[in-house]
Every structure is written in C-alpha cells, then in structure tokens.
GROMACS .gro file of C-alpha atoms in nm:
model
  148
    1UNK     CA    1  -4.460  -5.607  -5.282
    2UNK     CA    2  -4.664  -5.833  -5.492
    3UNK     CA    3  -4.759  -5.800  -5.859
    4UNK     CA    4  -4.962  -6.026  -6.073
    5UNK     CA    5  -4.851  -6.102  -6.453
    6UNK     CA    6  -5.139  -6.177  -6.663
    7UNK     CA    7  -5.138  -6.285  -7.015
    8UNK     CA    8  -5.431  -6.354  -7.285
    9UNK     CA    9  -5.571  -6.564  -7.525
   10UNK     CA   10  -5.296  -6.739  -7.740
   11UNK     CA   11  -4.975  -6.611  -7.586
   12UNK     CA   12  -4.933  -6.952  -7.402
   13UNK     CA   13  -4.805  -6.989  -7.774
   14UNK     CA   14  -4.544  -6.756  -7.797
   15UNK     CA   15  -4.234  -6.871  -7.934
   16UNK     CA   16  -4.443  -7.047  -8.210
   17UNK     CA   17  -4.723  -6.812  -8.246
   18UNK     CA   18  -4.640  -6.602  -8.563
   19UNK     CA   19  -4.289  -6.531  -8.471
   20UNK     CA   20  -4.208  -6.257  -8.740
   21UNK     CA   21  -4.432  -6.047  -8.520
   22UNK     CA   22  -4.409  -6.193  -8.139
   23UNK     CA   23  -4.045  -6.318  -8.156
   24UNK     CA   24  -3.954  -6.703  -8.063
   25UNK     CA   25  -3.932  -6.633  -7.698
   26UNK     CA   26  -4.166  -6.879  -7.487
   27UNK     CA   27  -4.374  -6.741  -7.172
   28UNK     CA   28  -4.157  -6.938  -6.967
   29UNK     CA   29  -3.879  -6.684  -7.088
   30UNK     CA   30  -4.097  -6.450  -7.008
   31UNK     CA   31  -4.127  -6.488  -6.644
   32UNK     CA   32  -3.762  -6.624  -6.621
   33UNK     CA   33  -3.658  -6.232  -6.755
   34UNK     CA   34  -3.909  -6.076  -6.493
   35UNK     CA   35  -3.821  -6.310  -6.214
   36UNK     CA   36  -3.435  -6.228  -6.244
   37UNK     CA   37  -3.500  -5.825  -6.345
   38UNK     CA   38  -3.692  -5.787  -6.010
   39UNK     CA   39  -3.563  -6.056  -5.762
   40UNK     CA   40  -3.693  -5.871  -5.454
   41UNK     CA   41  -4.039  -5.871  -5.555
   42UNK     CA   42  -4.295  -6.155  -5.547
   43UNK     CA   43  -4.460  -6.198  -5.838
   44UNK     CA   44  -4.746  -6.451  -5.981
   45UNK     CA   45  -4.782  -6.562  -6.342
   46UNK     CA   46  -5.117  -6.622  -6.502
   47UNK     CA   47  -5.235  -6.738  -6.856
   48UNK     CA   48  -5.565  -6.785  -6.986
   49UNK     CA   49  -5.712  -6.842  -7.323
   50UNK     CA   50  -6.039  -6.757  -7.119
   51UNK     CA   51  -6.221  -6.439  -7.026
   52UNK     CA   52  -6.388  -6.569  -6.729
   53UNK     CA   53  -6.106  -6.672  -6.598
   54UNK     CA   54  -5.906  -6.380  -6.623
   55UNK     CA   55  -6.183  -6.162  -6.457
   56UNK     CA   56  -6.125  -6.418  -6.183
   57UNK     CA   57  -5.822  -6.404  -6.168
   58UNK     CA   58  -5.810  -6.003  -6.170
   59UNK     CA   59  -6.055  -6.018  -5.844
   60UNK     CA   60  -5.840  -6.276  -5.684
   61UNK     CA   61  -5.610  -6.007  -5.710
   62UNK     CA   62  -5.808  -5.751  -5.514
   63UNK     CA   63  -5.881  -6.052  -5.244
   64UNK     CA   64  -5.492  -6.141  -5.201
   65UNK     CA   65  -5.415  -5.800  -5.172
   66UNK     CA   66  -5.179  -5.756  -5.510
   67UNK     CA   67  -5.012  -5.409  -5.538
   68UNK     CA   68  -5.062  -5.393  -5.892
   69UNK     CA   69  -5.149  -5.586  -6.215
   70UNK     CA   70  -4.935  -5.625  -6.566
   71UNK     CA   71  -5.161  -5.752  -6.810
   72UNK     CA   72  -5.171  -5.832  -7.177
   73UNK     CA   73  -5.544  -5.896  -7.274
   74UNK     CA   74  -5.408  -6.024  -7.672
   75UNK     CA   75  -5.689  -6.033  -7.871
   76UNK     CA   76  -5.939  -5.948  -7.583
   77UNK     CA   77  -5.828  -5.607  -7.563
   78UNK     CA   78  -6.049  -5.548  -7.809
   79UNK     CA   79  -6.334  -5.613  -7.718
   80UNK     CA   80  -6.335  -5.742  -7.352
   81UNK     CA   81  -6.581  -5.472  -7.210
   82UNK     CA   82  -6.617  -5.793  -6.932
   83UNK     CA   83  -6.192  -5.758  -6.820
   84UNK     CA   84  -6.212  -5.372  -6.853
   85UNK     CA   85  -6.502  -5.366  -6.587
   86UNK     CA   86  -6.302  -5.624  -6.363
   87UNK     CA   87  -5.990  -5.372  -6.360
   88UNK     CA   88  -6.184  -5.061  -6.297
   89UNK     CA   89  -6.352  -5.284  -6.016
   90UNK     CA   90  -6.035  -5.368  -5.843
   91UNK     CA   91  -5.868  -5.044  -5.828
   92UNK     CA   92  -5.544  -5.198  -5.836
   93UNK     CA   93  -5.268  -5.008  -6.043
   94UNK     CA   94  -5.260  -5.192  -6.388
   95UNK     CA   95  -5.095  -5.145  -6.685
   96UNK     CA   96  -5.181  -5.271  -7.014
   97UNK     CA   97  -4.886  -5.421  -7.282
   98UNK     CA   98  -4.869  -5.543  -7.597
   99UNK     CA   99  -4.556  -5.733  -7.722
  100UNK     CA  100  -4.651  -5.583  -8.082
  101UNK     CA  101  -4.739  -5.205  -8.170
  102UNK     CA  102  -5.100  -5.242  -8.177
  103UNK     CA  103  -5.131  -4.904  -8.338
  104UNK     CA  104  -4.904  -5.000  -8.622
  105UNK     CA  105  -5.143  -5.398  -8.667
  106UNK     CA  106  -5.491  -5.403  -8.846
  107UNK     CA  107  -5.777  -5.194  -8.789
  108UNK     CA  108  -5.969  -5.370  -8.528
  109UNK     CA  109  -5.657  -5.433  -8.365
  110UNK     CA  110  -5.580  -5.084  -8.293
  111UNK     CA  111  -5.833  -4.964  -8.066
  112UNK     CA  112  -5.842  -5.091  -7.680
  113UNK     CA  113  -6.103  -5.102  -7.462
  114UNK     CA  114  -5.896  -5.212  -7.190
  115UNK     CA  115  -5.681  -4.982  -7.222
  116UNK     CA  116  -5.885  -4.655  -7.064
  117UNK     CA  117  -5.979  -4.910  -6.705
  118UNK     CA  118  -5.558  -4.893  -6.657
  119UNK     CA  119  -5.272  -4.667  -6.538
  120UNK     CA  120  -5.080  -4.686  -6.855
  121UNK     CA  121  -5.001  -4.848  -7.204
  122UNK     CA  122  -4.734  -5.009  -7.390
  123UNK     CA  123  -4.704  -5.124  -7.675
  124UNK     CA  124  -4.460  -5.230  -7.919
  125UNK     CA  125  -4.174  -5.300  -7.708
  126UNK     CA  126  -4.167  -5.666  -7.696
  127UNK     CA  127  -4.090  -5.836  -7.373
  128UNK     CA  128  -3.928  -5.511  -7.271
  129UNK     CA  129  -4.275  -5.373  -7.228
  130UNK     CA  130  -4.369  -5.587  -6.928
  131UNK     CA  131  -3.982  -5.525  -6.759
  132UNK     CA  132  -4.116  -5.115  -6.814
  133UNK     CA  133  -4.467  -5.200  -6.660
  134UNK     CA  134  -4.300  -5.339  -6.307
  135UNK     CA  135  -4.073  -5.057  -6.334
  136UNK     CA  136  -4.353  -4.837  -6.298
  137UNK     CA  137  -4.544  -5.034  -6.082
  138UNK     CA  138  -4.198  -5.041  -5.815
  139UNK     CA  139  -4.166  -4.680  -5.872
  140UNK     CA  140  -4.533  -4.581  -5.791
  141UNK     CA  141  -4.532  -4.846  -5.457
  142UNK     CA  142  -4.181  -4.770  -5.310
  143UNK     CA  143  -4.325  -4.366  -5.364
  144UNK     CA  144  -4.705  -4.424  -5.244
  145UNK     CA  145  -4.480  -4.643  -4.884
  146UNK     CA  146  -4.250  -4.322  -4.865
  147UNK     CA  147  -4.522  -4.109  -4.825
  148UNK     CA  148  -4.705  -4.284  -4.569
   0.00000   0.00000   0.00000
C-alpha cells in the first residue's frame, strides 16, 4: 500500500507557526511519527504553500496509483473550490485533517469546502489526527483486498 501525506500553505512552519495553537512539533516530526506508526506502508510526504501545486500533486496521485490521500489544505480549505475538484477528480480515498479544531477557530475558518470532495474529517486532534487518517485508510484497503 501507498498513501500520500499532503500538507498546506504555512505548515512547512510548524513548530514556529503560532505554537499556542499548532504545538512546536516540526513537519519533519511529523512524518518521523507516521513513518515509525506504519512501518509496513510506503508513504510520500508533500508540502506546498501553493494551490497549483497541490492539485498536481493530488493527480500525480491518481497517475502513480496511490491508495489513498491524507491531506491538510490549512488555510485553503476554505476556499480552495480548485483542490476540492482535484479530489473528487481522483477518486482516491482522502481524508481531510486539521491539527486545530477548526470548528472551535474564527468564522471563516470554520466552514470547509474541501471537506464534502473526502471520505472523512478530523479535526482538532493534533498530529494524532493524521496517525487516525492512515488508520482508516489501512483499515478500508486491507478490507476492500479481503474482499477481492
């Protein structure tokens, strides 16, 4: 199995980024806590601070075959019409996570519109929200192979 980890504007500046709300954990922590919590899975790591380049990298995902996407959009699940079109156009299992409770943030920041292109949400859990998204993800793919 293969899974893609993709992460939005500004949280290549976790760990500095307004810790009181993200925490002081880097994304290099980040995959270093995925990479040892599933060690028999390949996984790939993207960051962008760039739409277009995560709506590449989300179709580069259908093209190498990825069994299913993690992705925190950050601020572009908000508005990124452009990302929620790319995941509804890949119809690769994805789940959306937020290292904050979006719900619990400012207005605008409380309504997705990635959100409704994905399998799932979660929010609110920290880093622990991506270790639940492959958990998922594992679960659905080890089912959908036992079935074939």
């Amino acid at each position: 199995m293969h899974f893609c980890i993709i992460n939005g504007v500004n949280l290549n500046m976790l760990g500095t980024r307004e810790p009181h709300i993200y925490g002081t954990e880097t994304l290099d922590d980040l995959e270093l806590m995925l990479r040892e919590h599933v060690k028999d899975v390949e996984l790939t790591f993207f960051q962008s601070n760039i739409e277009g380049e995560i709506v590449n990298c989300i179709h580069e995902c259908y093209h190498n075959k990825i069994d299913g996407i993690v992705i925190n959009p950050a601020a572009f699940t908000h508005y990124s019409y452009a990302i929620a079109d790319a995941i509804k156009g890949v119809d690769i299992p994805t789940i959306e996570v937020h290292i904050s409770n979006i719900h619990k943030r400012e207005a605008f920041r409380q309504h997705s519109v990635t959100a409704s292109s994905c399998i799932g949400s979660i929010s609110g859990f920290g880093f622990s929200g991506y270790r639940l998204a492959l958990e998922h993800l594992l679960y659905s793919n080890r089912k959908k192979d036992n079935n074939k």
